[in-house]
Amino acid sequence: AQKITQTQPGMFVQEKEAVTLDCTYDTSDPSYGLFWYKQPSSGEMIFLIYQGSYDQQNATEGRYSLNFQKARKSANLVISASQLGDSAMYFCAMREGESGGYQKVTFGIGTKLQVIP
Amino acid sequence: GAVVSQHPSWVICKSGTSVKIECRSLDFQATTMFWYRQFPKQSLMLMATSNEGSKATYEQGVEKDKFLINHASLTLSTLTVTSAHPEDSSFYICSASLLAASTDTQYFGPGTRLTVL
């Protein structure tokens, strides 16, 4: 079974609107971490936001927020007030197990977001 | 923030030659570095995990004799693609784990695009 599922290969959003990128995950480990990364056409992977499995509140970082629904095993990324520079590939990723050492991170296949002027 | 550099950013080589890619954490010490490979329009595939002062841990299906990894110091890991062939052409990207409290966030280098003729 896929550990990280991103079902939207491509998304369009109007500039200044909000957009939600879907991510569901599969794990039996009670301790895990969820990440979102942005990859523009230049190729670099940019860390956006992190959510721990024990975190009580949804993570937020500026215009990025993570809609964490633990029972549904979903960790959707919400980008508010989209900007042209947000056009990129977005990857959801998961670390299983406790932090504090080497833990393998599994990436989803990504969602390509295009912001329309 | 945590900055990871990679060198070179791109390289073109002849079939049969070896290519070395460097990954450096610039403003933090990274006991663990990761090497990924990414084919066009696909997700990141973990190749190996590199721990300072010890042998790298390779993922299943990755040839350790072909992809030599050396983690010489807390800020430098190198990936050498030995006897490169056209099928090794890909985007190689490293990351370093910043052991911040309960996150294990990986910060990525800008990537190296390898083309083998």
Coordinates of C-alpha atoms in Angstrom, one line a residue:
Chain A
A1 CA 0.0 0.0 0.0
Q2 CA 1.1 3.5 -0.7
K3 CA 2.3 5.3 2.4
I4 CA 1.6 8.7 1.0
T5 CA -1.1 9.4 -1.5
Q6 CA -1.5 12.6 -3.4
T7 CA -4.5 12.3 -5.7
Q8 CA -4.3 15.6 -7.5
P9 CA -1.7 15.5 -10.3
G10 CA -2.4 19.1 -11.2
M11 CA -4.3 22.0 -9.7
F12 CA -5.1 25.5 -11.0
V13 CA -5.9 28.4 -8.7
Q14 CA -6.6 32.1 -9.3
E15 CA -4.1 34.5 -7.9
K16 CA -5.1 35.7 -4.4
E17 CA -7.4 32.8 -3.9
A18 CA -6.9 29.9 -1.4
V19 CA -6.1 26.4 -2.5
T20 CA -6.0 23.0 -0.8
L21 CA -3.6 20.3 -1.8
D22 CA -4.7 16.8 -0.6
C23 CA -2.5 14.3 1.1
T24 CA -3.5 11.1 2.8
Y25 CA -1.1 8.7 4.6
D26 CA -0.9 5.2 5.8
T27 CA 0.9 4.1 8.9
S28 CA 0.4 1.9 12.0
D29 CA 3.1 3.7 13.9
P30 CA 1.6 6.0 16.6
S31 CA 4.5 8.4 16.3
Y32 CA 5.1 10.0 12.9
G33 CA 5.8 13.4 11.3
L34 CA 4.3 14.9 8.2
F35 CA 6.0 17.4 5.9
W36 CA 5.2 19.5 2.9
Y37 CA 7.9 20.6 0.5
K38 CA 7.7 22.8 -2.6
Q39 CA 9.8 22.2 -5.7
P40 CA 9.9 25.0 -8.2
S41 CA 11.1 24.5 -11.7
S42 CA 14.7 25.2 -10.5
G43 CA 14.6 21.8 -8.8
E44 CA 15.4 22.7 -5.2
M45 CA 13.2 21.3 -2.5
I46 CA 11.9 23.9 -0.1
F47 CA 10.6 22.9 3.3
L48 CA 7.2 24.5 4.0
I49 CA 5.6 23.1 7.1
Y50 CA 5.7 20.2 9.6
Q51 CA 3.0 18.4 11.7
G52 CA 3.8 15.9 14.4
S53 CA 1.4 13.1 15.1
Y54 CA 1.0 14.2 18.7
D55 CA 0.6 17.9 17.9
Q56 CA -2.7 19.1 19.2
Q57 CA -3.0 22.0 16.9
N58 CA -2.8 22.3 13.1
A59 CA 0.6 23.7 12.0
T60 CA 0.7 27.1 10.4
E61 CA 3.6 29.0 8.7
G62 CA 2.7 32.3 7.2
R63 CA 0.3 31.6 4.3
Y64 CA 0.7 27.9 4.7
S65 CA -1.4 25.8 7.1
L66 CA -1.8 22.1 7.5
N67 CA -5.3 20.7 7.9
F68 CA -4.4 17.7 10.0
Q69 CA -7.3 15.1 10.5
K70 CA -5.7 12.3 12.3
A71 CA -8.7 9.9 12.3
R72 CA -9.0 10.3 8.5
K73 CA -5.2 10.1 8.1
S74 CA -5.1 13.2 6.0
A75 CA -2.7 16.2 6.1
N76 CA -3.9 18.6 3.5
L77 CA -1.9 21.8 2.7
V78 CA -3.8 25.0 2.5
I79 CA -2.2 27.9 0.8
S80 CA -4.0 31.2 1.4
A81 CA -3.8 34.2 -0.9
S82 CA -2.0 32.4 -3.7
Q83 CA 0.8 34.2 -5.5
L84 CA 2.3 33.6 -8.9
G85 CA 5.5 32.4 -7.2
D86 CA 3.5 29.6 -5.6
S87 CA 3.4 27.8 -9.0
A88 CA 5.5 24.7 -8.4
M89 CA 5.3 21.0 -7.5
Y90 CA 4.3 20.2 -4.0
F91 CA 5.2 17.0 -2.2
C92 CA 3.7 15.6 0.9
A93 CA 6.1 13.4 3.0
M94 CA 6.0 11.3 6.1
R95 CA 8.5 10.2 8.7
E96 CA 7.5 7.1 10.7
G97 CA 8.7 6.6 14.2
E98 CA 10.2 8.9 16.8
S99 CA 12.4 11.8 15.7
G100 CA 15.9 12.1 17.0
G101 CA 17.8 10.0 14.7
Y102 CA 17.8 8.5 11.2
Q103 CA 14.3 8.0 10.1
K104 CA 13.4 7.4 6.5
V105 CA 11.0 9.9 4.9
T106 CA 8.6 8.7 2.2
F107 CA 7.4 11.1 -0.4
G108 CA 4.2 11.3 -2.4
I109 CA 4.2 11.7 -6.1
G110 CA 3.4 15.4 -5.9
T111 CA 0.8 17.8 -7.1
K112 CA 1.6 20.5 -9.7
L113 CA 0.1 23.8 -8.8
Q114 CA -0.3 26.6 -11.3
V115 CA -1.4 30.0 -10.2
I116 CA -3.3 31.9 -12.8
P117 CA -3.0 35.7 -12.9
Chain B
G1 CA 17.6 28.8 8.3
A2 CA 19.4 25.6 7.5
V3 CA 21.3 25.8 4.2
V4 CA 22.5 22.9 2.2
S5 CA 24.7 23.3 -0.8
Q6 CA 25.5 20.9 -3.6
H7 CA 28.2 20.9 -6.2
P8 CA 28.2 20.8 -9.1
S9 CA 24.7 22.0 -10.0
W10 CA 25.0 20.2 -13.3
V11 CA 27.5 17.9 -15.0
I12 CA 27.8 16.2 -18.4
C13 CA 30.1 13.3 -18.7
K14 CA 31.0 10.5 -21.1
S15 CA 29.9 7.0 -20.5
G16 CA 32.3 5.0 -18.4
T17 CA 33.6 7.9 -16.4
S18 CA 33.0 8.6 -12.7
V19 CA 31.3 11.7 -11.3
K20 CA 31.5 13.0 -7.7
I21 CA 28.8 15.1 -6.2
E22 CA 29.3 17.0 -3.0
C23 CA 26.7 17.9 -0.4
R24 CA 27.5 20.3 2.4
S25 CA 25.5 21.6 5.3
L26 CA 26.7 25.2 5.6
D27 CA 25.4 26.5 8.9
F28 CA 24.8 23.4 10.9
Q29 CA 26.2 20.0 11.6
A30 CA 24.4 17.1 10.1
T31 CA 25.0 13.7 11.5
T32 CA 22.7 12.2 8.9
M33 CA 22.5 13.1 5.2
F34 CA 20.3 11.5 2.6
W35 CA 20.8 11.0 -1.1
Y36 CA 17.8 11.0 -3.5
R37 CA 17.3 10.5 -7.2
Q38 CA 14.5 12.0 -9.1
F39 CA 13.4 11.2 -12.6
P40 CA 11.5 13.8 -14.6
K41 CA 8.0 14.4 -13.4
Q42 CA 8.4 11.8 -10.6
S43 CA 8.8 11.9 -6.9
L44 CA 12.0 11.6 -4.9
M45 CA 13.5 8.1 -4.5
L46 CA 15.7 7.6 -1.5
M47 CA 19.0 6.0 -2.5
A48 CA 20.9 5.9 0.7
T49 CA 21.3 7.3 4.1
S50 CA 24.7 8.6 5.1
N51 CA 25.9 8.8 8.6
E52 CA 29.1 10.5 9.6
G53 CA 31.9 8.1 10.3
S54 CA 30.1 5.0 9.3
K55 CA 29.0 3.1 6.2
A56 CA 26.0 4.3 4.3
T57 CA 22.8 2.4 4.4
Y58 CA 21.5 1.7 0.9
E59 CA 17.9 1.2 -0.1
Q60 CA 16.8 -2.0 -1.7
G61 CA 17.8 -2.1 -5.4
V62 CA 20.5 0.6 -5.2
E63 CA 23.9 -0.7 -6.1
K64 CA 26.4 0.2 -3.4
D65 CA 29.4 -0.4 -5.7
K66 CA 28.0 1.9 -8.3
F67 CA 26.9 4.7 -6.0
L68 CA 29.7 5.3 -3.5
I69 CA 28.8 7.4 -0.6
N70 CA 31.3 8.9 1.8
H71 CA 30.4 11.0 4.8
A72 CA 33.8 12.4 5.8
S73 CA 32.7 15.0 8.3
L74 CA 29.6 16.4 10.0
T75 CA 29.2 18.9 7.1
L76 CA 30.2 17.0 4.0
S77 CA 28.9 13.9 2.2
T78 CA 29.8 12.9 -1.3
L79 CA 28.1 10.7 -3.8
T80 CA 30.3 9.1 -6.6
V81 CA 28.6 7.6 -9.5
T82 CA 31.2 5.1 -10.8
S83 CA 31.4 4.0 -14.5
A84 CA 28.4 6.2 -15.3
H85 CA 26.1 5.1 -18.1
P86 CA 23.2 7.0 -19.9
E87 CA 20.6 5.3 -17.6
D88 CA 22.3 7.0 -14.7
S89 CA 21.3 10.4 -16.1
S90 CA 19.0 11.9 -13.5
F91 CA 18.5 14.6 -11.0
Y92 CA 20.4 13.8 -7.7
I93 CA 19.5 15.7 -4.6
C94 CA 20.8 15.5 -1.1
S95 CA 19.4 16.5 2.2
A96 CA 20.6 16.9 5.7
S97 CA 18.7 16.3 8.8
L98 CA 18.6 19.1 11.3
L99 CA 17.8 17.5 14.6
A100 CA 15.6 20.2 15.9
A101 CA 13.2 19.4 18.6
S102 CA 10.8 16.6 17.5
T103 CA 10.9 17.3 13.8
D104 CA 13.9 15.8 12.1
T105 CA 13.2 18.1 9.2
Q106 CA 15.3 17.4 6.2
Y107 CA 16.7 20.4 4.4
F108 CA 17.6 19.9 0.7
G109 CA 20.4 21.0 -1.5
P110 CA 19.6 22.5 -4.9
G111 CA 20.3 19.3 -6.7
T112 CA 22.7 18.1 -9.4
R113 CA 21.6 17.3 -12.9
L114 CA 23.7 14.5 -14.3
T115 CA 23.7 13.8 -18.0
V116 CA 25.7 10.8 -19.2
L117 CA 26.4 10.8 -22.9

